[in-house]
CSV table of C-alpha atoms in Angstrom, one decimal:
chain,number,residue,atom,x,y,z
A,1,UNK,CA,0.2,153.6,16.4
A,2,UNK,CA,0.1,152.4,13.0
A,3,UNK,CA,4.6,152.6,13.2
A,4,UNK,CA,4.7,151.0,16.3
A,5,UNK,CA,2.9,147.2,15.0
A,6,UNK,CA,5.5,147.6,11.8
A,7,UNK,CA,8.4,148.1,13.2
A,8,UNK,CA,7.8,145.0,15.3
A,9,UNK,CA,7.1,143.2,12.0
A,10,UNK,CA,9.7,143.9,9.9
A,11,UNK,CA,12.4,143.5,13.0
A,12,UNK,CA,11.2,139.9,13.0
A,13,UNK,CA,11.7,139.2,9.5
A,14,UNK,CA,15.1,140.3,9.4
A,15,UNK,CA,15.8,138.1,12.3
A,16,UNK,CA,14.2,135.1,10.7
A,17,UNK,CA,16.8,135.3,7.9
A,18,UNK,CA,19.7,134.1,10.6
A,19,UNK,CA,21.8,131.7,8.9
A,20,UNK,CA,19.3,129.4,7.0
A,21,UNK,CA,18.7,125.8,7.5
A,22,UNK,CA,22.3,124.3,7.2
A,23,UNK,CA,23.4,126.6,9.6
A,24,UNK,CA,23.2,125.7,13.5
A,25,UNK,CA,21.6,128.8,15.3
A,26,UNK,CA,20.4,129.0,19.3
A,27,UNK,CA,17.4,130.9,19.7
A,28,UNK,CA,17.3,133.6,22.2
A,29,UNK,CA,14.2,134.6,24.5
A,30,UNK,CA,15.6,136.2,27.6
A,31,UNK,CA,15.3,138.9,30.0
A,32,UNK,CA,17.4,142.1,30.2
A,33,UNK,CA,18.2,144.3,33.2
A,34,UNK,CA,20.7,146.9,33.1
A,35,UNK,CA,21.5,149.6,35.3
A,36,UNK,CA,23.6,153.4,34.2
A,37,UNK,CA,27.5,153.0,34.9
A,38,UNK,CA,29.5,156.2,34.9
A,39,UNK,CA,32.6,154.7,35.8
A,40,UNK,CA,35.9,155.2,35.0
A,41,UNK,CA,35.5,152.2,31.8
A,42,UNK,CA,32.7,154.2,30.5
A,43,UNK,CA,34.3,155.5,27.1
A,44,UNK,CA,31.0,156.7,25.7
A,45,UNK,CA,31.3,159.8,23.7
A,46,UNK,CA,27.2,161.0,24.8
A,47,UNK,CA,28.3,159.7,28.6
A,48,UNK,CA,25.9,156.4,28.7
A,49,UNK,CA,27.0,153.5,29.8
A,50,UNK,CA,24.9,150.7,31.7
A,51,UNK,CA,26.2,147.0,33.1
A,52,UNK,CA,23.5,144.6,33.7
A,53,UNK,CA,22.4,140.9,33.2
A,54,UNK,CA,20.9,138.6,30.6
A,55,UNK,CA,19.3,135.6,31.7
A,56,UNK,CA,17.5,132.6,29.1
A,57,UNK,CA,17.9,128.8,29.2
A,58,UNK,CA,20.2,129.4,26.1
A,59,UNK,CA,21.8,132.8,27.0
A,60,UNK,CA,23.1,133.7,30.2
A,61,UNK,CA,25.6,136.0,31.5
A,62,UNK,CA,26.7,139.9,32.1
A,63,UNK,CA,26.2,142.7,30.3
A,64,UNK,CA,27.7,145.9,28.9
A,65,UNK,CA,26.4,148.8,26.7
A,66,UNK,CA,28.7,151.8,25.7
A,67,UNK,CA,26.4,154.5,23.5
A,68,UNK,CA,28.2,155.6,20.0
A,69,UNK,CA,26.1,158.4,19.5
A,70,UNK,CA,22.3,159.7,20.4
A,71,UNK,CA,20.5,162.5,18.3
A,72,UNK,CA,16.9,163.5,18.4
A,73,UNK,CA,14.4,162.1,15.7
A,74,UNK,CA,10.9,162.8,14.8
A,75,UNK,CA,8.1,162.9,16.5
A,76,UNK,CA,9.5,165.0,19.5
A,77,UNK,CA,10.6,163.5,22.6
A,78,UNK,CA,11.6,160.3,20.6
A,79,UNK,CA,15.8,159.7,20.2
A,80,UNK,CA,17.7,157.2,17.9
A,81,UNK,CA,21.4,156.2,19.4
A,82,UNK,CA,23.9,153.3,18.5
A,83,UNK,CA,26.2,151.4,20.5
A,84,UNK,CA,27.9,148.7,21.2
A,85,UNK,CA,25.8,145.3,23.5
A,86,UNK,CA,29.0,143.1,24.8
A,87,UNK,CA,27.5,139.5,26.6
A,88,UNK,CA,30.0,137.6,28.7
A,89,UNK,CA,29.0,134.3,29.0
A,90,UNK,CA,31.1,131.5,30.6
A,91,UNK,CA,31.2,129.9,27.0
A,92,UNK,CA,32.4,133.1,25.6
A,93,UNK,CA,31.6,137.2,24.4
A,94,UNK,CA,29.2,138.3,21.7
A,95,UNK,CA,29.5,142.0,20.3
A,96,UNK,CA,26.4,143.1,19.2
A,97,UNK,CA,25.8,146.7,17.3
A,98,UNK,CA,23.1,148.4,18.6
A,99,UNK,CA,20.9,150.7,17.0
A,100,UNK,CA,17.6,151.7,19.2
A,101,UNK,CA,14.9,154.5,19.2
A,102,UNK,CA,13.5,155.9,22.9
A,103,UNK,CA,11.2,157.5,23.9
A,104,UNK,CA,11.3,159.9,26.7
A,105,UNK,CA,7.1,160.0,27.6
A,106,UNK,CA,6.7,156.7,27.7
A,107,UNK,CA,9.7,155.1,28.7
A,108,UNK,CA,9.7,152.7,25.9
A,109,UNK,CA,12.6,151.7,23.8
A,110,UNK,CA,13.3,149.6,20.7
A,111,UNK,CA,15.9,147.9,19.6
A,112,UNK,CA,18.0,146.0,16.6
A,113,UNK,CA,21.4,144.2,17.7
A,114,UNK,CA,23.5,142.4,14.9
A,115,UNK,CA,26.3,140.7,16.1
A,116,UNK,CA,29.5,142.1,15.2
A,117,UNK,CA,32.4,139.8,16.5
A,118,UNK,CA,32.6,137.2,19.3
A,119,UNK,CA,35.0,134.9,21.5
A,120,UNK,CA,35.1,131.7,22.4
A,121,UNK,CA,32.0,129.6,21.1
A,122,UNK,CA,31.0,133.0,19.8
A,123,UNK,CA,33.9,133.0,17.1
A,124,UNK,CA,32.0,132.8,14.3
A,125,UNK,CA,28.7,133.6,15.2
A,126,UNK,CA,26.5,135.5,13.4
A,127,UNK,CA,22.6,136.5,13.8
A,128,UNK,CA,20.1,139.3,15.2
A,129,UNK,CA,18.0,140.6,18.3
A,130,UNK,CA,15.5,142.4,19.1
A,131,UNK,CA,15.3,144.0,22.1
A,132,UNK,CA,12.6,146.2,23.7
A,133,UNK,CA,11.3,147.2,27.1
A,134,UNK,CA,11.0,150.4,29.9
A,135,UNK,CA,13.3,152.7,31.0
A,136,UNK,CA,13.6,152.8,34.9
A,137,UNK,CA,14.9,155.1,37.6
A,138,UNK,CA,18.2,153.4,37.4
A,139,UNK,CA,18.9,151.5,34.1
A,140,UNK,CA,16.5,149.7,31.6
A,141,UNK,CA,14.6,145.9,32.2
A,142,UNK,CA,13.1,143.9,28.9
A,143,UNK,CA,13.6,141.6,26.4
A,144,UNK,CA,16.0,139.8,23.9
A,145,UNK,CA,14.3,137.5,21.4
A,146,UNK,CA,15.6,136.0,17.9
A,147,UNK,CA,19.0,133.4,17.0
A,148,UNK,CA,22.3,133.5,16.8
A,149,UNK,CA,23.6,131.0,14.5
A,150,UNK,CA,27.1,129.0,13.8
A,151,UNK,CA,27.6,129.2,17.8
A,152,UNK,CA,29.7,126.4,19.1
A,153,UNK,CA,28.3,124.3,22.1
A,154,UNK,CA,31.0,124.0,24.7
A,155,UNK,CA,30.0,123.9,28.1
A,156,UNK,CA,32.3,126.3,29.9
A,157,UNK,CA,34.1,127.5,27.2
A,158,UNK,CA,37.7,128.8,28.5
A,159,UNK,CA,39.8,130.5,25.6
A,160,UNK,CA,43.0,128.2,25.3
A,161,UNK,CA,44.8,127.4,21.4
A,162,UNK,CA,43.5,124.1,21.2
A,163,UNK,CA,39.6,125.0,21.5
A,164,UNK,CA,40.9,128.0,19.7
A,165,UNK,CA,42.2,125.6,17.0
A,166,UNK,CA,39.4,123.4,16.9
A,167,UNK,CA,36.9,126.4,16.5
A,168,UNK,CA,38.9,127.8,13.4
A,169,UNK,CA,39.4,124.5,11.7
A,170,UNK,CA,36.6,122.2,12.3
A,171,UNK,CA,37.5,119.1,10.8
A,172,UNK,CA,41.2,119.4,13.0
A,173,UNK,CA,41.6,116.2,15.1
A,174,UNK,CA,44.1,117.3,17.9
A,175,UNK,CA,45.5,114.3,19.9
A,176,UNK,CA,47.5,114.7,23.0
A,177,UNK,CA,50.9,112.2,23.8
A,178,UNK,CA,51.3,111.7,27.3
């Protein structure tokens, strides 16, 4: 039990240290649902996959999980994997590497998520999640909490090269001639 209330703890510190206070950061508190997907795009090398939804005032948007790799840990009936969290939004895609403990009595699982790359007013973004929640029949449903930080605010983001532009140079003016 005495595990369980540090984990927690120490996750949250670790996300606190996003960015700093020069640095713009969204904070995340949003709900997860995924369900298994053992389609053809499912290049998992354990065979877990899941596509799902995220939902938040400042997160919003589609899901996809592809497990790296899944081993037993200790105590018994408890498993660590990695993977890879992709978010499509409409303003862009987050990467986020996943590393996560399970376990199989109660259902519960545990999560860190850094962010690893990102399109569109993703580019440059950079921060941490927690995630945590229940397994179910079909997928998993829980939580997403903490920031991402240098995220750009464009409503409806679509990838073009002048936003592109703009993005990588941020003091670029741009002017279009008729």
């Amino acid at each position: 039990m005495r595990l369980h209330l540090k984990v927690p703890a120490a996750a949250m510190v670790l996300v606190a240290g996003c960015g700093g206070t020069d640095s713009p950061c969204v904070d995340v508190q949003a709900t997860i649902t995924t369900a298994y997907s053992l389609t053809p795009s499912c290049t998992s090398p354990v065979g877990v996959c899941t596509a799902g939804n995220v939902t938040s005032a400042n997160l919003k948007g589609t899901t996809w999980f592809t497990a790296l790799s899944s081993q037993p840990s200790s105590p018994p009936g408890v498993a660590s994997y990695a993977g890879d969290l992709v978010i499509t939004t409409a303003d862009g895609t987050v990467t986020l590497r996943d590393s996560g403990l399970l376990n199989s009595s109660s259902g519960r699982y545990f999560e860190l998520q850094e962010v690893t790359s990102g399109t569109g007013a993703y580019l440059r973004a950079t921060g941490m999640l927690v995630s945590q929640g229940t397994a179910t029949a079909t997928g998993f449903e829980g939580t997403l909490s903490g920031s991402f930080c240098e995220v750009q605010r464009y409503a409806n983001w679509i990838e073009t090269p002048r936003k592109q532009a703009i993005v990588e140079n941020p003091g670029l003016l741009l002017y279009e001639t008729p």
